CSV table of C-alpha atoms and ligand atoms in Angstrom, one decimal:
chain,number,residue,atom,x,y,z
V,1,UNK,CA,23.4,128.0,58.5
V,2,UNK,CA,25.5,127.1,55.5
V,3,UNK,CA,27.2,123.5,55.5
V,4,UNK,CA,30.9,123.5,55.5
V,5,UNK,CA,30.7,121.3,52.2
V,6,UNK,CA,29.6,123.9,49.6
V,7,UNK,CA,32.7,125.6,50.1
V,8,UNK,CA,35.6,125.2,47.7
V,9,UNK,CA,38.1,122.9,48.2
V,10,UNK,CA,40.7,124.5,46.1
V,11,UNK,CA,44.2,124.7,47.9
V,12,UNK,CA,45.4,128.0,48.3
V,13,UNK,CA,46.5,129.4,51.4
V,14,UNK,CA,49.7,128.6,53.2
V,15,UNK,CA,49.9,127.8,57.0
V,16,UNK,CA,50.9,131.3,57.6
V,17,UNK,CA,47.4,132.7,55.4
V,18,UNK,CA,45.7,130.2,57.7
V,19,UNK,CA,47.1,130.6,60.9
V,20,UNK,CA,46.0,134.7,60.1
V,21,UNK,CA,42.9,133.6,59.2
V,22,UNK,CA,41.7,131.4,62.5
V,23,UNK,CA,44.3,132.5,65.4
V,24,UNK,CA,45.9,128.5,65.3
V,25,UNK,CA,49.4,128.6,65.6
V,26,UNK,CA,51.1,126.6,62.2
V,27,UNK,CA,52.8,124.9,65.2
V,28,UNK,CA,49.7,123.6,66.5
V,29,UNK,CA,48.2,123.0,63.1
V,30,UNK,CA,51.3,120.5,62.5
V,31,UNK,CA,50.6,119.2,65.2
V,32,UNK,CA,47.1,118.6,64.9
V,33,UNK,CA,48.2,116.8,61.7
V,34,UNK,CA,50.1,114.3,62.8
V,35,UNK,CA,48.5,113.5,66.1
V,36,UNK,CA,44.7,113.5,65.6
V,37,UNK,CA,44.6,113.0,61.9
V,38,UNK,CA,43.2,116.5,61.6
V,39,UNK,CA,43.0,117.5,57.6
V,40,UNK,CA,45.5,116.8,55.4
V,41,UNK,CA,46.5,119.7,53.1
V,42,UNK,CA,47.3,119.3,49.8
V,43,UNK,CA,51.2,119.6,49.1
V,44,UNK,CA,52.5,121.8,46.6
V,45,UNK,CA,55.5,120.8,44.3
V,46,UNK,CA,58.3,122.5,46.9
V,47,UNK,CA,56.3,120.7,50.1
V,48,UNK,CA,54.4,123.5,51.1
V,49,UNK,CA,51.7,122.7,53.2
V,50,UNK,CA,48.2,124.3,51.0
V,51,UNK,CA,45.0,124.6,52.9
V,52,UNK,CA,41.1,125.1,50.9
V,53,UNK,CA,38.0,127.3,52.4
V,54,UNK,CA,36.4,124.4,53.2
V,55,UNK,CA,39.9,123.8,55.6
V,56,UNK,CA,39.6,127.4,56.7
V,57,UNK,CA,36.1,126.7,57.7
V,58,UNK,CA,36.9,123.4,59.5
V,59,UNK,CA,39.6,124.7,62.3
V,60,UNK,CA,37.1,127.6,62.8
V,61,UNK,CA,34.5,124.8,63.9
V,62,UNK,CA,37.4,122.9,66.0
V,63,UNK,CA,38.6,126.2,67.5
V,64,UNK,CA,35.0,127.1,68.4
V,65,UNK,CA,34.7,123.5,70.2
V,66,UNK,CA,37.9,123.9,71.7
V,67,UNK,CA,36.7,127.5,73.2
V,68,UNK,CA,33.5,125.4,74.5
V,69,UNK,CA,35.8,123.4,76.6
V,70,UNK,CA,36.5,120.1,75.0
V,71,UNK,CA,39.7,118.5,75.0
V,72,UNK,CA,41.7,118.4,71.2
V,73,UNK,CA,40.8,114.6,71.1
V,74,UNK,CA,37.4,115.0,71.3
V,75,UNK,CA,36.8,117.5,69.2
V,76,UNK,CA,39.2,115.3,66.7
V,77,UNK,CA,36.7,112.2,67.3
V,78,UNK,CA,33.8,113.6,67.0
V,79,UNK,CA,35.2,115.5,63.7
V,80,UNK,CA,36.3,112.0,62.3
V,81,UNK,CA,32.8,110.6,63.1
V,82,UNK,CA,30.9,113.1,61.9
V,83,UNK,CA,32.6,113.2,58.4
V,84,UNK,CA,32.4,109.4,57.8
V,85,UNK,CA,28.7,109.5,58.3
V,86,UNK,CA,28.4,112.4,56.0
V,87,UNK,CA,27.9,114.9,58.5
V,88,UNK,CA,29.7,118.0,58.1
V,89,UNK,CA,29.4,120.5,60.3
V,90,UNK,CA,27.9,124.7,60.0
V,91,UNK,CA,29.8,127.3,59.3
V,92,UNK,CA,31.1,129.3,61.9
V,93,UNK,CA,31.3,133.1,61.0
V,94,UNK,CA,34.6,134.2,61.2
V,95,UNK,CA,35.8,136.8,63.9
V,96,UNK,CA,36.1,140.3,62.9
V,97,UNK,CA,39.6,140.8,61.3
V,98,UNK,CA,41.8,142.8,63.6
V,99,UNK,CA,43.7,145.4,60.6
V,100,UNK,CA,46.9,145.3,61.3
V,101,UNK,CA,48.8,148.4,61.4
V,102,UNK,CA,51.1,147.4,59.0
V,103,UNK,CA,50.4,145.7,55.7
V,104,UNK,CA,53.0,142.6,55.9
V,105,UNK,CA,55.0,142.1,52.8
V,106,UNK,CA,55.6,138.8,51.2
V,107,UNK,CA,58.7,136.7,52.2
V,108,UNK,CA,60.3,137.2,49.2
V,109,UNK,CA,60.1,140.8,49.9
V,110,UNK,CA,61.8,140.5,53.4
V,111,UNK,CA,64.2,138.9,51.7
V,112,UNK,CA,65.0,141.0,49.3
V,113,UNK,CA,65.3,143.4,51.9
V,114,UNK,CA,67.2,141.8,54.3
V,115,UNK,CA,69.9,141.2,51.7
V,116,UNK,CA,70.4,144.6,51.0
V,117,UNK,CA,70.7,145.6,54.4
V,118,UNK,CA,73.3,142.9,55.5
V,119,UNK,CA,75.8,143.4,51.9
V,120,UNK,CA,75.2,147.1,53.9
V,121,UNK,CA,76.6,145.2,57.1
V,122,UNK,CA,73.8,147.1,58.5
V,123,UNK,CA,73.7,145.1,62.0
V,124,UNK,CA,70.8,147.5,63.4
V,125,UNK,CA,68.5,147.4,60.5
V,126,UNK,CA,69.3,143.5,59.9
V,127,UNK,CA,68.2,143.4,64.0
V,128,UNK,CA,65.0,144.8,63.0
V,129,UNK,CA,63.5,143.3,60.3
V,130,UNK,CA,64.8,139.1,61.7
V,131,UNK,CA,62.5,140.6,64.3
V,132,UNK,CA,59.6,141.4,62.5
V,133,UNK,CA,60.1,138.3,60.0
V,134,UNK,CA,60.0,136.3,63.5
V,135,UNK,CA,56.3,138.1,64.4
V,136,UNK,CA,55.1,137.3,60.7
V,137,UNK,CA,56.2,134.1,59.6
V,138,UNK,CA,56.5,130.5,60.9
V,139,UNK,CA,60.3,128.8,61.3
V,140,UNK,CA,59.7,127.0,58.0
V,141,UNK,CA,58.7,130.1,55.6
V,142,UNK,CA,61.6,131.9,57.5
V,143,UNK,CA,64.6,129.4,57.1
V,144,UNK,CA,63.3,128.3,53.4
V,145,UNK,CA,61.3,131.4,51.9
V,146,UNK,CA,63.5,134.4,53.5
V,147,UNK,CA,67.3,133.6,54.9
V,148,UNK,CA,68.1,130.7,52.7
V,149,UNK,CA,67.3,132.6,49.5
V,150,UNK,CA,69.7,135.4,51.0
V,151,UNK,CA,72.4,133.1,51.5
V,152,UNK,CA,72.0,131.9,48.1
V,153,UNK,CA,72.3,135.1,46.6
V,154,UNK,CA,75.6,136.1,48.7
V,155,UNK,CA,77.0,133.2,47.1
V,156,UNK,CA,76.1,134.3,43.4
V,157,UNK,CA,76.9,138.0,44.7
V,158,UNK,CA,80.2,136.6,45.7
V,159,UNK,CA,80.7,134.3,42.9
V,160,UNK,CA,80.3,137.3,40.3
V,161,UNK,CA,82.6,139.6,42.1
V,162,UNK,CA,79.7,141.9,43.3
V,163,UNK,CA,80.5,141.5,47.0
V,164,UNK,CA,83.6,140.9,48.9
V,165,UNK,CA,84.3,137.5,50.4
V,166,UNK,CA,84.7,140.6,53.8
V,167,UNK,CA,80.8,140.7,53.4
V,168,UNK,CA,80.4,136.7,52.9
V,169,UNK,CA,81.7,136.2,55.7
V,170,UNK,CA,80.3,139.0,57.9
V,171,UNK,CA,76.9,137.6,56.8
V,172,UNK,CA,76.9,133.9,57.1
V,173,UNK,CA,79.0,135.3,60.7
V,174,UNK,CA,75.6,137.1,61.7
V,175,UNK,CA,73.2,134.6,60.6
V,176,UNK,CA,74.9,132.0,62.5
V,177,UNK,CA,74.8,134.3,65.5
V,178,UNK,CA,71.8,134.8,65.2
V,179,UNK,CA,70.6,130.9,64.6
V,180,UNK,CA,72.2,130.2,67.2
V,181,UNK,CA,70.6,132.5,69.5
V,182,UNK,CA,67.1,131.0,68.8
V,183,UNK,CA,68.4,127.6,69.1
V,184,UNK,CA,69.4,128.3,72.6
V,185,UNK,CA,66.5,129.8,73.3
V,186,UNK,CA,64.3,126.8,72.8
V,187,UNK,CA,64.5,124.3,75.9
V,188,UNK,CA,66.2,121.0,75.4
V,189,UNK,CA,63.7,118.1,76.4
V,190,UNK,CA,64.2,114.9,78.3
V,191,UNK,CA,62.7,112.3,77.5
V,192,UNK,CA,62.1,113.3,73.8
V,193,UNK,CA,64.3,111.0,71.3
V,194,UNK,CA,67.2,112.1,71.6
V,195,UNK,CA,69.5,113.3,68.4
V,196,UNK,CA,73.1,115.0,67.2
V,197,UNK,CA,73.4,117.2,64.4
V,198,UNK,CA,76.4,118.7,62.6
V,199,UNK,CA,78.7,118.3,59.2
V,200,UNK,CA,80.4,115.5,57.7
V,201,UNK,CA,84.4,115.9,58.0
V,202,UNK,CA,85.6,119.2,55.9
V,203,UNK,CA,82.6,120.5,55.3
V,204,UNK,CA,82.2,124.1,56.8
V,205,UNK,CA,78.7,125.0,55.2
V,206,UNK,CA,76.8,124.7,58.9
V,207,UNK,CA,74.1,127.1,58.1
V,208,UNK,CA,71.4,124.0,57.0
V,209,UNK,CA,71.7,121.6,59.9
V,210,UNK,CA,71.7,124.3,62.8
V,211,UNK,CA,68.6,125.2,60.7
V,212,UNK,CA,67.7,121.5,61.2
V,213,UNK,CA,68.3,121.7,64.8
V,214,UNK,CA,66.3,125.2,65.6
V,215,UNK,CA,63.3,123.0,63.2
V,216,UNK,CA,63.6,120.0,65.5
V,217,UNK,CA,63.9,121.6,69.0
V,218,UNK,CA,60.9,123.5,68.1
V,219,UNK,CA,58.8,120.4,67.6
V,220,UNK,CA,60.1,118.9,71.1
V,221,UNK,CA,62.8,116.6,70.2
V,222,UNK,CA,66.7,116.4,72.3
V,223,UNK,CA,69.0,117.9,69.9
V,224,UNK,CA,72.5,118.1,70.5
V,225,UNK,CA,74.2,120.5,67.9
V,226,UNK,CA,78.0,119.7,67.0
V,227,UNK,CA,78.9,122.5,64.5
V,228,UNK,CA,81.2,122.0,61.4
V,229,UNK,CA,83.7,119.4,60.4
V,230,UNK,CA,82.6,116.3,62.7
V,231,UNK,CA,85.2,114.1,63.3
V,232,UNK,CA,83.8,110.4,63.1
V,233,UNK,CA,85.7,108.3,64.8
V,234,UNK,CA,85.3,110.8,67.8
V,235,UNK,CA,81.5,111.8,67.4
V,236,UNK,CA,80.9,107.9,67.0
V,237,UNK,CA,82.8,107.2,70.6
V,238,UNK,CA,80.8,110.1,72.3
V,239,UNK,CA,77.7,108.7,70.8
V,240,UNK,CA,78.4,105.0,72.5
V,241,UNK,CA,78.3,107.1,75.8
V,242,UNK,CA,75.4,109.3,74.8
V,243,UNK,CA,73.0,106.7,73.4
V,244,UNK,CA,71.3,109.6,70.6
V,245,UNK,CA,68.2,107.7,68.8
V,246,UNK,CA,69.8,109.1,65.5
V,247,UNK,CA,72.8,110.9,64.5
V,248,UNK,CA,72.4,113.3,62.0
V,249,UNK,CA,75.0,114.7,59.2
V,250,UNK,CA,75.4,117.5,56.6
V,251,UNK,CA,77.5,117.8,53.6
V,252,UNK,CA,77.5,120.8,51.2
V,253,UNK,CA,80.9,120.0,49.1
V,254,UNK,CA,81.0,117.1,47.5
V,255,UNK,CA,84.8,115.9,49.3
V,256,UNK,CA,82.4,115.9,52.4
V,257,UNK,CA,79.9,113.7,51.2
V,258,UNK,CA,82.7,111.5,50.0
V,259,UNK,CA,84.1,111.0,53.8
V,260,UNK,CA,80.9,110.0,55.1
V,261,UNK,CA,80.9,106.8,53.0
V,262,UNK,CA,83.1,105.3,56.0
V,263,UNK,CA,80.4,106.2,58.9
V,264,UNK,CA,79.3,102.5,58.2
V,265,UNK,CA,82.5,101.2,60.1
V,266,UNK,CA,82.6,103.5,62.9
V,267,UNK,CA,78.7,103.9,63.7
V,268,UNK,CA,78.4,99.8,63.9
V,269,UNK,CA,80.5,100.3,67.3
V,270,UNK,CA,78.1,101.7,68.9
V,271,UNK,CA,75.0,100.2,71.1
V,272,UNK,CA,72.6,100.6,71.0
V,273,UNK,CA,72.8,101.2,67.1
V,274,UNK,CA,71.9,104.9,66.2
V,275,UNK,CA,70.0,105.8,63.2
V,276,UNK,CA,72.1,107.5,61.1
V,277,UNK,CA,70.5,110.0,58.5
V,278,UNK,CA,72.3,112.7,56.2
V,279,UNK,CA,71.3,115.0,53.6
V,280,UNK,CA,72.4,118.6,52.1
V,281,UNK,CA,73.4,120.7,48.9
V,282,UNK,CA,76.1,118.0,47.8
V,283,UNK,CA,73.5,115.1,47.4
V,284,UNK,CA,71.0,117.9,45.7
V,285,UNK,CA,74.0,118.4,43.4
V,286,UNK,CA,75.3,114.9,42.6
V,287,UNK,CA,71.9,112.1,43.0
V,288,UNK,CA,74.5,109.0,42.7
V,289,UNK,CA,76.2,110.4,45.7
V,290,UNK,CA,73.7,109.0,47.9
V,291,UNK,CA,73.9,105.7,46.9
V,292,UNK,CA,77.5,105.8,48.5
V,293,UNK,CA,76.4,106.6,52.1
V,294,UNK,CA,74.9,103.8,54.5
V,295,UNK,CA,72.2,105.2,56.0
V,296,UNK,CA,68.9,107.2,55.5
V,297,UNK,CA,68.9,110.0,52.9
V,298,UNK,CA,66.5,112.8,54.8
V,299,UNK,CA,65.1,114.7,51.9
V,300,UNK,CA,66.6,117.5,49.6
V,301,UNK,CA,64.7,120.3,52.0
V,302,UNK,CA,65.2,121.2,55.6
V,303,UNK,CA,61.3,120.4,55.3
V,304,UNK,CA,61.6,116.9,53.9
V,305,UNK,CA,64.1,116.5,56.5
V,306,UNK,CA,61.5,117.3,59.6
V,307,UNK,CA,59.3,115.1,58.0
V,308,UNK,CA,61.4,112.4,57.5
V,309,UNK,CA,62.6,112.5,61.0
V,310,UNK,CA,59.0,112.7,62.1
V,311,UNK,CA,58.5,109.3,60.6
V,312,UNK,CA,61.7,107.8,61.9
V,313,UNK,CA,61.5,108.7,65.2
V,314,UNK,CA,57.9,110.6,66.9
V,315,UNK,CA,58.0,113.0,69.5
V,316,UNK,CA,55.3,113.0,72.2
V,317,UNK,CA,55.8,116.0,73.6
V,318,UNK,CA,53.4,114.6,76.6
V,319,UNK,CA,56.3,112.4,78.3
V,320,UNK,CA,58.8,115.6,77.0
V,321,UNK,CA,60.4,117.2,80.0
V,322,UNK,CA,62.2,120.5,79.8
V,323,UNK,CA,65.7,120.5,81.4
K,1,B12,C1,78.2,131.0,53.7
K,1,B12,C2,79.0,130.2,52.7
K,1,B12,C3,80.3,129.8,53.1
K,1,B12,C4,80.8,130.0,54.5
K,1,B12,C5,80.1,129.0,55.4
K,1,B12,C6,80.0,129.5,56.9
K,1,B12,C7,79.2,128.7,57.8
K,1,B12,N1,79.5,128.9,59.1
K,1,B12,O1,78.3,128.0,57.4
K,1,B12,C8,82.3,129.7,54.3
K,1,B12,C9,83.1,131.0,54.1
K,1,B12,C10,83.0,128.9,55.4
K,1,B12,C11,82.4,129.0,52.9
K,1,B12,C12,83.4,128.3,52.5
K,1,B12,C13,83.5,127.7,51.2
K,1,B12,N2,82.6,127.8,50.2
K,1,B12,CO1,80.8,128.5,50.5
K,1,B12,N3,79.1,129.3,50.5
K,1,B12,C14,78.4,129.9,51.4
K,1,B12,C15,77.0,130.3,50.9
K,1,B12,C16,77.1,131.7,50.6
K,1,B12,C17,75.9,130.0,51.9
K,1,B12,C18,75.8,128.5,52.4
K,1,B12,C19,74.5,128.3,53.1
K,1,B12,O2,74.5,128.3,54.3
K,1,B12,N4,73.4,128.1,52.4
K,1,B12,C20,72.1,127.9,53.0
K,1,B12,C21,71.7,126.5,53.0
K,1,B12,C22,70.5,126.3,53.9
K,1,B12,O3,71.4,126.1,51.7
K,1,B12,P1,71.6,124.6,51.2
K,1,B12,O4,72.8,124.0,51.8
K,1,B12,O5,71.5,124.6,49.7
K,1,B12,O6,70.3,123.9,51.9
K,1,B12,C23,69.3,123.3,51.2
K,1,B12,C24,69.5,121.8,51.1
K,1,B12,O7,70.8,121.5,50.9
K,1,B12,C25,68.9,121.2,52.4
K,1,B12,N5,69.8,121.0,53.5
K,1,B12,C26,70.7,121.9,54.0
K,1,B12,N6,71.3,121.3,55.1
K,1,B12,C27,70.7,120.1,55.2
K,1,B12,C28,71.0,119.1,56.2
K,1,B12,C29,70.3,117.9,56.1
K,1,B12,C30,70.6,116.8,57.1
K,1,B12,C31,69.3,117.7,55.1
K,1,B12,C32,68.6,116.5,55.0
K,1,B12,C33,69.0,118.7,54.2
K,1,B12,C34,69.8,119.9,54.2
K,1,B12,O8,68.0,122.2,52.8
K,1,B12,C35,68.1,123.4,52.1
K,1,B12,C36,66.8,123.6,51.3
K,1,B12,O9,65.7,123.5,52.1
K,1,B12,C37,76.9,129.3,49.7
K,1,B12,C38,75.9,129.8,48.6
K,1,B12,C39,74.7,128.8,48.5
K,1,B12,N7,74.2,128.7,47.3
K,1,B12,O10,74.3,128.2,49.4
K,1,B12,C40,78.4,129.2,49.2
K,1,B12,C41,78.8,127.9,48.5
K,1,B12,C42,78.1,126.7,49.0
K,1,B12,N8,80.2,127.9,48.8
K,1,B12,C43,80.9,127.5,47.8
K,1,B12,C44,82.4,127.3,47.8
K,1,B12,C45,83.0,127.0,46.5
K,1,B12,C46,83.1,127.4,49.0
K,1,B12,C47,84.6,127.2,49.2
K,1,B12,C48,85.2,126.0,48.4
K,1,B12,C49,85.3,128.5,48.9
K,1,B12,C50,86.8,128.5,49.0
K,1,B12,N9,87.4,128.6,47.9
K,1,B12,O11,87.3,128.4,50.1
K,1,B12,C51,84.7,126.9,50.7
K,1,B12,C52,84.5,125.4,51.1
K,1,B12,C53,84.5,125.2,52.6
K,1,B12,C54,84.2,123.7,52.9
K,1,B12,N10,85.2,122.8,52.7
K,1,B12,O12,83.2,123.4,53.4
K,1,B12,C55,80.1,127.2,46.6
K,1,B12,C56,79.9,125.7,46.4
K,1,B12,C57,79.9,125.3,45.0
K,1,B12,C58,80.0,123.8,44.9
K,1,B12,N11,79.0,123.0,45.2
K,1,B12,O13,81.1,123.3,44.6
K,1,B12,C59,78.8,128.0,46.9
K,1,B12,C60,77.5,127.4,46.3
K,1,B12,C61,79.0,129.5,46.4
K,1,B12,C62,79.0,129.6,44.9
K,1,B12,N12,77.9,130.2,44.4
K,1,B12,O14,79.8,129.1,44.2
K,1,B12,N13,81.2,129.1,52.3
């Protein structure tokens, strides 16, 4: 058999090419990532997570030890041991491909599509495609690759006259609906840190952190989701009683951003100190801006964001308890 080695290590695929390509979720490939050190894929300028043949090749050999039985440490072990003595393992053929029915399009594509039919306010057709975007792609490529690009695109549509601010609203209306539908629909864990999530005073853009929040709940933390226009002083008394590891705030407009300069005096009140991250368009917009706000700046992506958080606070989703 063929070693893994003489294939090319050129990263090409995404996490959705590769979860196609070897039946592992891009859940579980995240999370083989950070928990048993299980390749690192080259990341592209916008984050992206890239994967080579040789990577491909790799998780087929750790599924096939996986269907033998072993437990996901193991395998990991024996993986790490094997490659520092210069052992890599055979290729395992890959499974016939199963041909899908329907030849799925890119996300841009979806996109493009799904645009048209909401500035339509096509509620039926808009049902049906989130629902196949849901079967194709992971959270990430949805919220980054398909819906944020639609949202951007209302507000140039709007901006240039070409749609109503009727439609605007009807369509940032629906994808919140909808948002926070699948929110709801993941479970919220116990004993997972614990965090709250919503936007600074004034600021109504809520679209990115309930994002945020469907992103974390689906990799096992507590998230508590406040919506729009957060009142400080008030979130920062509830938090004394809730004891969140980390608070979490969004500002879009830049008069937003501003008000979070005074979280420093209210968050100090509360014990066990939170951590207190924020992000969104404004600081994107205006760099310096950060420099005004105590705290963690998360990353300009939703991505950055879940990674950030990652490193501030891990989940082990083994002493996470559904409620
Ligand atoms: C929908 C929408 C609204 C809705 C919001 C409804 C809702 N429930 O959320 C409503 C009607 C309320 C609204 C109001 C206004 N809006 Co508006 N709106 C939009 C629109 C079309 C989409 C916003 C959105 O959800 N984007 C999707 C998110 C995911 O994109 P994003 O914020 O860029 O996110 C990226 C990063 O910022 C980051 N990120 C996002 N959230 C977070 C959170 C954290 C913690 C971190 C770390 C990262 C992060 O991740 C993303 C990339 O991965 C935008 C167009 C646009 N370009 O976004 C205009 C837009 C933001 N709005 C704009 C304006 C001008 C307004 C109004 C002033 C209009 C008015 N005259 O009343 C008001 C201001 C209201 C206020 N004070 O907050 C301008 C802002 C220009 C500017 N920066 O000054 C835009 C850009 C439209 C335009 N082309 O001019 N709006």
């Amino acid at each position: 058999m063929a070693s893994i080695l003489d294939l090319s290590d050129t990263p090409i695929y995404t996490i959705k090419s590769v979860a196609l390509q070897t039946g592992i979720r891009p859940v579980t490939l995240r999370a083989w990532e950070r928990r048993h050190d299980i390749l690192s894929p080259f990341r592209s300028d916008n984050r992206y997570r890239l994967y080579s043949e040789r990577d491909i090749a790799l998780l087929r050999w750790i599924k096939n030890r996986l269907d033998s039985g072993l437990a996901i440490s193991n395998v990991a072990n024996e993986l790490h041991s094997m490659i520092k003595d210069g052992i890599w393992p055979d290729m395992i053929p890959a499974a016939p491909i199963v041909t899908p029915g329907k030849v799925a399009n890119p996300p841009s594509e979806y996109s493009r599509q799904l645009f048209e039919a909401l500035i339509r306010h096509d509620e039926a057709r808009s049902g049906d495609l989130l629902r196949e975007i849901h079967s194709l792609f992971d959270l990430p490529t949805t919220f980054m690759q398909i819906i944020t690009p639609v949202l951007v695109e209302i507000g140039e549509a709007w901006f240039s006259g070409k749609i109503r601010i009727t439609t605007e609203h009807f369509v940032s209306a629906y994808l919140r609906g909808k948002l926070l539908s699948l929110l709801q629909a993941y479970p919220s864990r116990r004993g997972a840190p614990y965090l709250m999530l919503g936007c600074a005073p004034t600021e109504q853009h809520e679209i990115g952190s309930l994002m945020l929040s469907v992103l974390l709940r689906s990799e096992g933390y507590r998230v508590e989701y406040l919506g729009a226009d957060v009142p400080l002083e008030d979130l920062t008394d509830y938090a004394s009683y809730e004891h969140p590891a980390m608070i979490v705030l969004a500002a879009s407009m830049i008069e937003a951003a501003i008000e979070l300069k005074k979280m420093s005096g209210f968050i100090k009140k509360v014990k066990p100190l939170p951590v207190f991250g924020f992000g969104g368009a404004a600081f994107r917009a205006t760099t310096a801006l950060k420099d005004h706000v105590e705290g963690v700046y998360l990353g300009d992506t939703l991505i950055e964001a879940v990674d950030s958080i990652h490193m501030l606070l891990p989940v082990n989703s083994r002493s996470a308890r559904t409620v």
